[in-house]
Amino acid sequence: MLSRPIDFELPDELIAHEPPEARGLTRDGVRLMVSRISSNAVAHTRFSHFPDFLKRGDVLVINTSKTINAAFEATREAHDGSISDVMLHLSTRLFGRGEPWVVEMRHRSATGTRPLLDAQPDEIIRLPGGGTARLVAPYTAGRKEFGSGGVRLWIAELWLPESALDYAQHYGSPIRYSYVPQSWPLEYYQTVFADEPGSAEMPSAGRAVTSEMLQELGRKGVRIAPLVLHTGVSSLETDESPYPERYHISYPTALAVNSARRLGGRVIAVGTTVVRALETAVGDDGYVRASGGWTDLVITPDRGIRSVDGLLTGLHGPKASHLAMLEALAGRDHVSRAYEEMLNQRYLWHEFGDLHLILP
């Protein structure tokens, strides 16, 4: 059970509406707040100084999932004969006949998109380039969404002229929400270390990391350990917890994490996706196992965190379920104080915004 979510007022002017490059910054030029759990002390700097806060023996765990063009302008053919313009978002690839995917349906207008909640089974969605999707059944993972107002996610059969990943490359665009008014090429939604396509949305905590920074960390004696977790679509309209996602942790990464903790080094996760994957694979003894498959883990303060010591993360919106994960790592008081500080210091939120490094 999730605890009462952390809530606050987020002014529109503190939302990053475009990539930092459009604001005259380099990728690593965004702001970074460092908060220490042991003392509640905070420091303000630029992300280019991130390596200064890591030391020899630390392990930095990154998610190498690559963002795909998961958004498609489409036409909905409803059972009553009506036809409407919609957006279809690919979320999570399933396995079976007709290349099934979990998809999100959204109304489309000149001012943005909003959830489409009145879809019905067997509706047909016409996609660009001759593609077709058929809504098969709601995908709720046993939950009711938006109260009794309808279903946001669907299992859909896709009938495409090529594989879904190739089709997305040719006909799709990155998922973006109304707070990002302008479209940006997919390269703006990729981390420099992304190498396995599959994420519907960018694992954004790693966006500011540069190749030069990774080299500097290596020279410093910090080990870089990759894993993969393919993100599904988030829900900005509700504070629902995350849905099942696919992940893979290799033996070398598990060994690096376990060795660091045994030898007194720190394990620093780049993003909540990394924490979700590692916590799925950690045993009661605190050791991470090489593993892969699906995770439906929801991390709460009651459950706690056993696999990481620190976290580099973006700034999460009011009542976001990710705040419960931060609370599990650092405690509610620490997270609340940190967010109050970032609000007061005018940090920028969401995937193109600033970053927060939580250290022991």
CSV table of C-alpha atoms in Angstrom, one decimal:
chain,number,residue,atom,x,y,z
A,1,MET,CA,0.0,0.0,0.0
A,2,LEU,CA,1.3,3.4,-0.9
A,3,SER,CA,1.6,6.0,1.9
A,4,ARG,CA,0.0,9.3,1.7
A,5,PRO,CA,1.7,10.9,-1.3
A,6,ILE,CA,3.9,14.0,-1.0
A,7,ASP,CA,2.0,17.0,-2.4
A,8,PHE,CA,3.0,20.5,-3.2
A,9,GLU,CA,2.1,23.3,-5.6
A,10,LEU,CA,4.2,23.3,-8.8
A,11,PRO,CA,4.0,26.6,-10.7
A,12,ASP,CA,4.0,26.5,-14.5
A,13,GLU,CA,7.1,28.6,-14.6
A,14,LEU,CA,9.1,25.8,-12.9
A,15,ILE,CA,8.3,23.3,-15.6
A,16,ALA,CA,11.0,22.8,-18.3
A,17,HIS,CA,9.1,23.4,-21.5
A,18,GLU,CA,12.0,22.6,-23.9
A,19,PRO,CA,15.4,20.8,-23.8
A,20,PRO,CA,18.2,22.6,-22.0
A,21,GLU,CA,19.9,23.0,-25.4
A,22,ALA,CA,17.0,25.3,-26.4
A,23,ARG,CA,17.7,27.3,-23.3
A,24,GLY,CA,21.3,27.9,-24.3
A,25,LEU,CA,22.8,25.2,-22.1
A,26,THR,CA,24.8,22.0,-22.7
A,27,ARG,CA,23.3,18.7,-21.7
A,28,ASP,CA,25.3,18.8,-18.5
A,29,GLY,CA,24.6,22.4,-17.9
A,30,VAL,CA,21.4,21.8,-16.0
A,31,ARG,CA,21.3,22.5,-12.3
A,32,LEU,CA,22.0,19.8,-9.7
A,33,MET,CA,21.0,19.8,-6.1
A,34,VAL,CA,22.9,17.4,-3.9
A,35,SER,CA,21.2,16.3,-0.6
A,36,ARG,CA,22.8,14.1,2.1
A,37,ILE,CA,20.5,11.9,4.0
A,38,SER,CA,22.8,11.7,7.1
A,39,SER,CA,22.9,15.5,7.7
A,40,ASN,CA,20.0,16.9,5.6
A,41,ALA,CA,22.7,19.2,4.1
A,42,VAL,CA,22.2,20.4,0.5
A,43,ALA,CA,24.5,21.8,-2.1
A,44,HIS,CA,23.6,23.6,-5.4
A,45,THR,CA,25.8,23.3,-8.5
A,46,ARG,CA,25.7,22.4,-12.2
A,47,PHE,CA,25.5,18.8,-13.3
A,48,SER,CA,28.9,19.2,-15.0
A,49,HIS,CA,30.3,18.8,-11.4
A,50,PHE,CA,28.5,15.5,-10.8
A,51,PRO,CA,31.8,13.5,-10.9
A,52,ASP,CA,33.0,15.5,-7.9
A,53,PHE,CA,30.5,13.8,-5.7
A,54,LEU,CA,31.5,10.2,-6.6
A,55,LYS,CA,34.7,8.5,-5.4
A,56,ARG,CA,36.8,5.5,-6.2
A,57,GLY,CA,35.0,2.2,-5.4
A,58,ASP,CA,31.6,3.6,-6.2
A,59,VAL,CA,29.4,1.9,-8.8
A,60,LEU,CA,27.2,4.0,-11.0
A,61,VAL,CA,24.3,1.9,-12.4
A,62,ILE,CA,22.7,3.2,-15.6
A,63,ASN,CA,19.7,2.1,-17.7
A,64,THR,CA,20.7,1.6,-21.3
A,65,SER,CA,17.2,1.3,-22.7
A,66,LYS,CA,16.7,3.4,-25.8
A,67,THR,CA,13.7,5.5,-26.3
A,68,ILE,CA,11.5,4.8,-29.3
A,69,ASN,CA,9.2,6.9,-31.4
A,70,ALA,CA,6.1,5.7,-29.5
A,71,ALA,CA,3.5,8.3,-30.4
A,72,PHE,CA,1.3,8.0,-33.5
A,73,GLU,CA,-1.3,10.3,-35.0
A,74,ALA,CA,-4.2,8.0,-35.7
A,75,THR,CA,-7.9,7.8,-36.5
A,76,ARG,CA,-10.4,6.0,-34.2
A,77,GLU,CA,-13.3,4.1,-35.6
A,78,ALA,CA,-15.8,3.8,-32.8
A,79,HIS,CA,-18.6,1.3,-32.7
A,80,ASP,CA,-21.3,4.0,-33.2
A,81,GLY,CA,-19.7,4.8,-36.5
A,82,SER,CA,-18.0,8.0,-35.4
A,83,ILE,CA,-14.5,8.8,-36.5
A,84,SER,CA,-12.1,11.0,-34.5
A,85,ASP,CA,-8.5,12.0,-34.4
A,86,VAL,CA,-6.6,10.4,-31.6
A,87,MET,CA,-3.0,9.7,-30.5
A,88,LEU,CA,-1.9,6.1,-29.9
A,89,HIS,CA,1.0,5.7,-27.5
A,90,LEU,CA,2.9,2.4,-27.5
A,91,SER,CA,3.7,1.5,-23.9
A,92,THR,CA,4.9,-2.1,-23.5
A,93,ARG,CA,5.5,-4.9,-25.9
A,94,LEU,CA,3.8,-8.2,-25.1
A,95,PHE,CA,4.2,-11.5,-26.8
A,96,GLY,CA,1.7,-13.4,-29.0
A,97,ARG,CA,-0.3,-13.3,-32.2
A,98,GLY,CA,-0.6,-10.0,-34.0
A,99,GLU,CA,2.4,-8.4,-32.1
A,100,PRO,CA,0.4,-7.3,-29.1
A,101,TRP,CA,1.3,-4.2,-27.2
A,102,VAL,CA,0.0,-2.3,-24.3
A,103,VAL,CA,-1.1,1.0,-25.7
A,104,GLU,CA,-2.5,4.3,-24.4
A,105,MET,CA,-5.3,6.1,-26.2
A,106,ARG,CA,-5.5,9.9,-26.0
A,107,HIS,CA,-7.7,12.6,-27.5
A,108,ARG,CA,-5.9,14.8,-29.9
A,109,SER,CA,-6.4,18.6,-30.2
A,110,ALA,CA,-4.5,21.7,-31.1
A,111,THR,CA,-3.7,22.4,-27.5
A,112,GLY,CA,-2.4,18.9,-26.6
A,113,THR,CA,-3.7,15.5,-25.6
A,114,ARG,CA,-5.8,14.1,-22.8
A,115,PRO,CA,-6.7,10.5,-21.8
A,116,LEU,CA,-9.3,8.8,-23.9
A,117,LEU,CA,-11.3,6.7,-21.4
A,118,ASP,CA,-14.4,5.6,-23.3
A,119,ALA,CA,-12.8,3.2,-25.8
A,120,GLN,CA,-14.4,-0.3,-26.3
A,121,PRO,CA,-13.1,-3.7,-27.2
A,122,ASP,CA,-12.7,-4.4,-30.9
A,123,GLU,CA,-12.5,-0.8,-31.9
A,124,ILE,CA,-10.2,-0.2,-34.9
A,125,ILE,CA,-7.5,2.4,-34.8
A,126,ARG,CA,-6.1,3.4,-38.2
A,127,LEU,CA,-2.4,4.2,-38.1
A,128,PRO,CA,-0.1,5.9,-40.7
A,129,GLY,CA,1.4,4.0,-43.5
A,130,GLY,CA,-1.4,1.4,-43.7
A,131,GLY,CA,-1.0,0.2,-40.1
A,132,THR,CA,-3.9,-0.9,-38.0
A,133,ALA,CA,-4.5,-1.5,-34.3
A,134,ARG,CA,-7.4,-3.5,-32.7
A,135,LEU,CA,-8.2,-2.9,-29.1
A,136,VAL,CA,-8.5,-6.3,-27.5
A,137,ALA,CA,-9.1,-5.8,-23.8
A,138,PRO,CA,-8.4,-3.3,-21.1
A,139,TYR,CA,-5.0,-3.6,-19.5
A,140,THR,CA,-5.6,-2.6,-15.8
A,141,ALA,CA,-3.3,-5.1,-13.9
A,142,GLY,CA,-6.3,-5.5,-11.6
A,143,ARG,CA,-6.8,-1.8,-11.0
A,144,LYS,CA,-9.6,0.7,-11.6
A,145,GLU,CA,-8.3,3.8,-13.2
A,146,PHE,CA,-9.6,7.4,-13.0
A,147,GLY,CA,-12.2,6.2,-10.4
A,148,SER,CA,-15.1,4.7,-12.4
A,149,GLY,CA,-14.3,7.0,-15.4
A,150,GLY,CA,-12.8,4.4,-17.7
A,151,VAL,CA,-9.7,2.6,-18.8
A,152,ARG,CA,-6.5,4.3,-19.9
A,153,LEU,CA,-4.4,1.4,-21.1
A,154,TRP,CA,-5.4,-1.4,-23.6
A,155,ILE,CA,-4.0,-4.6,-25.0
A,156,ALA,CA,-4.0,-4.1,-28.7
A,157,GLU,CA,-3.1,-6.2,-31.7
A,158,LEU,CA,-0.9,-4.3,-34.2
A,159,TRP,CA,-1.0,-5.1,-37.9
A,160,LEU,CA,1.9,-3.3,-39.4
A,161,PRO,CA,3.9,-3.4,-42.7
A,162,GLU,CA,7.1,-4.1,-40.7
A,163,SER,CA,8.2,-4.8,-37.1
A,164,ALA,CA,6.8,-2.4,-34.5
A,165,LEU,CA,10.3,-1.0,-33.8
A,166,ASP,CA,11.0,-0.3,-37.4
A,167,TYR,CA,7.5,1.1,-38.0
A,168,ALA,CA,8.0,3.4,-35.0
A,169,GLN,CA,11.2,4.7,-36.5
A,170,HIS,CA,9.5,5.5,-39.8
A,171,TYR,CA,6.1,6.8,-38.7
A,172,GLY,CA,6.2,7.7,-35.0
A,173,SER,CA,7.4,10.6,-32.9
A,174,PRO,CA,8.6,10.8,-29.3
A,175,ILE,CA,5.8,10.9,-26.7
A,176,ARG,CA,5.4,14.4,-25.4
A,177,TYR,CA,2.8,16.1,-23.2
A,178,SER,CA,1.1,19.4,-23.2
A,179,TYR,CA,3.8,21.1,-21.1
A,180,VAL,CA,6.2,20.6,-24.0
A,181,PRO,CA,4.5,22.7,-26.8
A,182,GLN,CA,7.0,22.1,-29.5
A,183,SER,CA,8.0,18.7,-31.0
A,184,TRP,CA,11.7,17.7,-30.8
A,185,PRO,CA,13.6,15.0,-32.7
A,186,LEU,CA,14.1,11.6,-31.0
A,187,GLU,CA,17.8,12.4,-30.3
A,188,TYR,CA,16.7,14.9,-27.6
A,189,TYR,CA,15.0,12.0,-25.8
A,190,GLN,CA,18.0,9.7,-25.8
A,191,THR,CA,20.8,9.2,-23.3
A,192,VAL,CA,24.3,8.9,-24.6
A,193,PHE,CA,24.6,5.3,-23.4
A,194,ALA,CA,21.2,4.1,-24.8
A,195,ASP,CA,21.7,1.0,-26.9
A,196,GLU,CA,18.6,-1.3,-26.7
A,197,PRO,CA,15.4,0.1,-28.1
A,198,GLY,CA,12.3,-0.4,-26.1
A,199,SER,CA,11.3,2.5,-23.8
A,200,ALA,CA,8.2,4.4,-24.5
A,201,GLU,CA,9.5,7.4,-22.5
A,202,MET,CA,13.0,8.5,-21.9
A,203,PRO,CA,14.8,7.2,-18.7
A,204,SER,CA,15.4,10.9,-18.2
A,205,ALA,CA,17.7,10.9,-15.1
A,206,GLY,CA,20.6,10.0,-17.3
A,207,ARG,CA,20.0,12.6,-20.0
A,208,ALA,CA,22.6,15.0,-18.7
A,209,VAL,CA,25.4,12.4,-18.5
A,210,THR,CA,27.9,12.9,-21.3
A,211,SER,CA,30.5,10.6,-22.8
A,212,GLU,CA,33.3,12.7,-21.5
A,213,MET,CA,31.8,12.5,-18.0
A,214,LEU,CA,31.7,8.7,-18.2
A,215,GLN,CA,35.4,8.7,-19.2
A,216,GLU,CA,36.2,11.0,-16.3
A,217,LEU,CA,34.4,8.8,-13.8
A,218,GLY,CA,36.2,5.7,-15.1
A,219,ARG,CA,39.6,7.5,-14.6
A,220,LYS,CA,38.5,8.3,-11.1
A,221,GLY,CA,37.9,4.7,-10.3
A,222,VAL,CA,34.1,4.7,-10.5
A,223,ARG,CA,32.7,1.6,-12.2
A,224,ILE,CA,29.8,2.0,-14.7
A,225,ALA,CA,27.4,-0.9,-14.5
A,226,PRO,CA,24.6,-1.1,-17.1
A,227,LEU,CA,21.2,-2.7,-16.9
A,228,VAL,CA,18.0,-2.5,-19.0
A,229,LEU,CA,14.5,-1.6,-18.0
A,230,HIS,CA,12.1,-0.6,-20.8
A,231,THR,CA,9.8,2.1,-19.5
A,232,GLY,CA,6.1,2.2,-20.2
A,233,VAL,CA,3.9,5.3,-20.5
A,234,SER,CA,3.5,7.3,-17.3
A,235,SER,CA,0.3,9.0,-16.3
A,236,LEU,CA,0.5,12.7,-15.6
A,237,GLU,CA,-3.2,13.0,-14.8
A,238,THR,CA,-3.2,10.6,-11.8
A,239,ASP,CA,-0.8,9.4,-9.2
A,240,GLU,CA,-1.1,5.7,-10.1
A,241,SER,CA,1.8,3.4,-9.3
A,242,PRO,CA,3.9,2.0,-12.2
A,243,TYR,CA,2.7,-0.9,-14.3
A,244,PRO,CA,4.8,-4.1,-15.1
A,245,GLU,CA,7.9,-3.4,-17.2
A,246,ARG,CA,10.6,-5.6,-18.7
A,247,TYR,CA,14.1,-5.6,-17.3
A,248,HIS,CA,17.4,-7.4,-17.5
A,249,ILE,CA,20.4,-7.4,-15.2
A,250,SER,CA,23.6,-9.1,-16.3
A,251,TYR,CA,25.9,-11.2,-14.2
A,252,PRO,CA,28.7,-8.6,-14.4
A,253,THR,CA,26.4,-5.8,-13.2
A,254,ALA,CA,25.1,-7.9,-10.3
A,255,LEU,CA,28.7,-8.7,-9.4
A,256,ALA,CA,29.7,-5.1,-9.5
A,257,VAL,CA,26.9,-4.0,-7.3
A,258,ASN,CA,27.5,-6.8,-4.7
A,259,SER,CA,31.3,-6.2,-4.7
A,260,ALA,CA,30.9,-2.5,-4.1
A,261,ARG,CA,28.6,-3.0,-1.2
A,262,ARG,CA,30.8,-5.7,0.3
A,263,LEU,CA,34.0,-3.6,0.0
A,264,GLY,CA,32.5,-0.4,1.3
A,265,GLY,CA,31.7,1.4,-1.9
A,266,ARG,CA,28.5,3.1,-2.7
A,267,VAL,CA,25.9,2.0,-5.3
A,268,ILE,CA,24.4,5.1,-7.0
A,269,ALA,CA,21.4,4.5,-9.3
A,270,VAL,CA,20.8,6.7,-12.2
A,271,GLY,CA,17.1,7.0,-12.2
A,272,THR,CA,14.1,5.3,-10.5
A,273,THR,CA,14.0,2.7,-13.3
A,274,VAL,CA,17.4,1.4,-12.1
A,275,VAL,CA,16.2,1.2,-8.6
A,276,ARG,CA,13.1,-0.7,-9.7
A,277,ALA,CA,15.2,-3.2,-11.6
A,278,LEU,CA,17.8,-3.7,-8.8
A,279,GLU,CA,15.1,-4.0,-6.1
A,280,THR,CA,13.4,-6.7,-8.1
A,281,ALA,CA,16.6,-8.7,-8.2
A,282,VAL,CA,17.8,-8.2,-4.7
A,283,GLY,CA,17.4,-11.0,-2.1
A,284,ASP,CA,16.6,-10.9,1.6
A,285,ASP,CA,20.4,-11.2,2.1
A,286,GLY,CA,21.0,-7.9,0.2
A,287,TYR,CA,22.7,-9.5,-2.8
A,288,VAL,CA,21.5,-8.7,-6.3
A,289,ARG,CA,21.0,-11.6,-8.7
A,290,ALA,CA,21.5,-11.6,-12.4
A,291,SER,CA,17.9,-11.9,-13.7
A,292,GLY,CA,15.4,-10.7,-16.2
A,293,GLY,CA,11.8,-10.8,-17.1
A,294,TRP,CA,8.9,-8.7,-15.9
A,295,THR,CA,8.8,-6.6,-12.7
A,296,ASP,CA,5.6,-5.3,-11.1
A,297,LEU,CA,7.4,-4.2,-8.0
A,298,VAL,CA,6.1,-1.0,-6.4
A,299,ILE,CA,8.6,0.5,-3.9
A,300,THR,CA,7.1,2.0,-0.8
A,301,PRO,CA,8.5,3.5,2.4
A,302,ASP,CA,7.2,0.4,4.3
A,303,ARG,CA,9.1,-1.9,2.0
A,304,GLY,CA,12.3,0.1,2.0
A,305,ILE,CA,15.3,-0.2,-0.4
A,306,ARG,CA,18.2,-2.7,0.0
A,307,SER,CA,20.2,-2.5,-3.2
A,308,VAL,CA,21.3,1.1,-3.6
A,309,ASP,CA,22.9,3.8,-1.4
A,310,GLY,CA,22.2,6.9,-3.5
A,311,LEU,CA,20.1,8.0,-6.4
A,312,LEU,CA,20.4,10.5,-9.2
A,313,THR,CA,16.9,11.5,-10.3
A,314,GLY,CA,14.8,14.1,-12.0
A,315,LEU,CA,12.3,16.3,-10.2
A,316,HIS,CA,8.9,14.5,-9.8
A,317,GLY,CA,5.5,16.1,-9.9
A,318,PRO,CA,3.1,16.5,-7.0
A,319,LYS,CA,1.8,13.1,-5.6
A,320,ALA,CA,3.9,11.2,-8.1
A,321,SER,CA,4.4,7.6,-7.2
A,322,HIS,CA,8.2,8.0,-7.7
A,323,LEU,CA,8.2,10.2,-4.6
A,324,ALA,CA,7.3,7.2,-2.5
A,325,MET,CA,10.5,5.5,-3.8
A,326,LEU,CA,12.5,8.6,-2.8
A,327,GLU,CA,10.9,8.4,0.6
A,328,ALA,CA,11.8,4.7,0.9
A,329,LEU,CA,15.5,5.7,0.3
A,330,ALA,CA,15.8,9.0,2.2
A,331,GLY,CA,12.8,9.3,4.5
A,332,ARG,CA,9.8,11.5,4.1
A,333,ASP,CA,11.2,14.5,6.0
A,334,HIS,CA,14.4,14.5,3.9
A,335,VAL,CA,12.4,14.4,0.6
A,336,SER,CA,10.0,17.1,1.7
A,337,ARG,CA,12.8,19.4,2.8
A,338,ALA,CA,14.6,18.8,-0.5
A,339,TYR,CA,11.6,19.6,-2.6
A,340,GLU,CA,10.9,22.7,-0.6
A,341,GLU,CA,14.5,23.8,-1.2
A,342,MET,CA,14.2,23.1,-5.0
A,343,LEU,CA,11.0,25.0,-5.2
A,344,ASN,CA,12.5,28.0,-3.3
A,345,GLN,CA,15.6,27.9,-5.5
A,346,ARG,CA,13.5,27.8,-8.7
A,347,TYR,CA,14.6,24.5,-10.1
A,348,LEU,CA,13.0,23.2,-13.2
A,349,TRP,CA,10.8,20.0,-13.3
A,350,HIS,CA,10.2,17.1,-15.7
A,351,GLU,CA,12.4,15.3,-18.3
A,352,PHE,CA,14.1,18.5,-19.7
A,353,GLY,CA,14.6,20.0,-16.2
A,354,ASP,CA,17.1,19.9,-13.4
A,355,LEU,CA,18.4,17.0,-11.3
A,356,HIS,CA,18.6,15.8,-7.7
A,357,LEU,CA,21.4,13.6,-6.3
A,358,ILE,CA,20.6,11.9,-3.0
A,359,LEU,CA,23.6,10.6,-1.2
A,360,PRO,CA,23.9,8.8,2.2
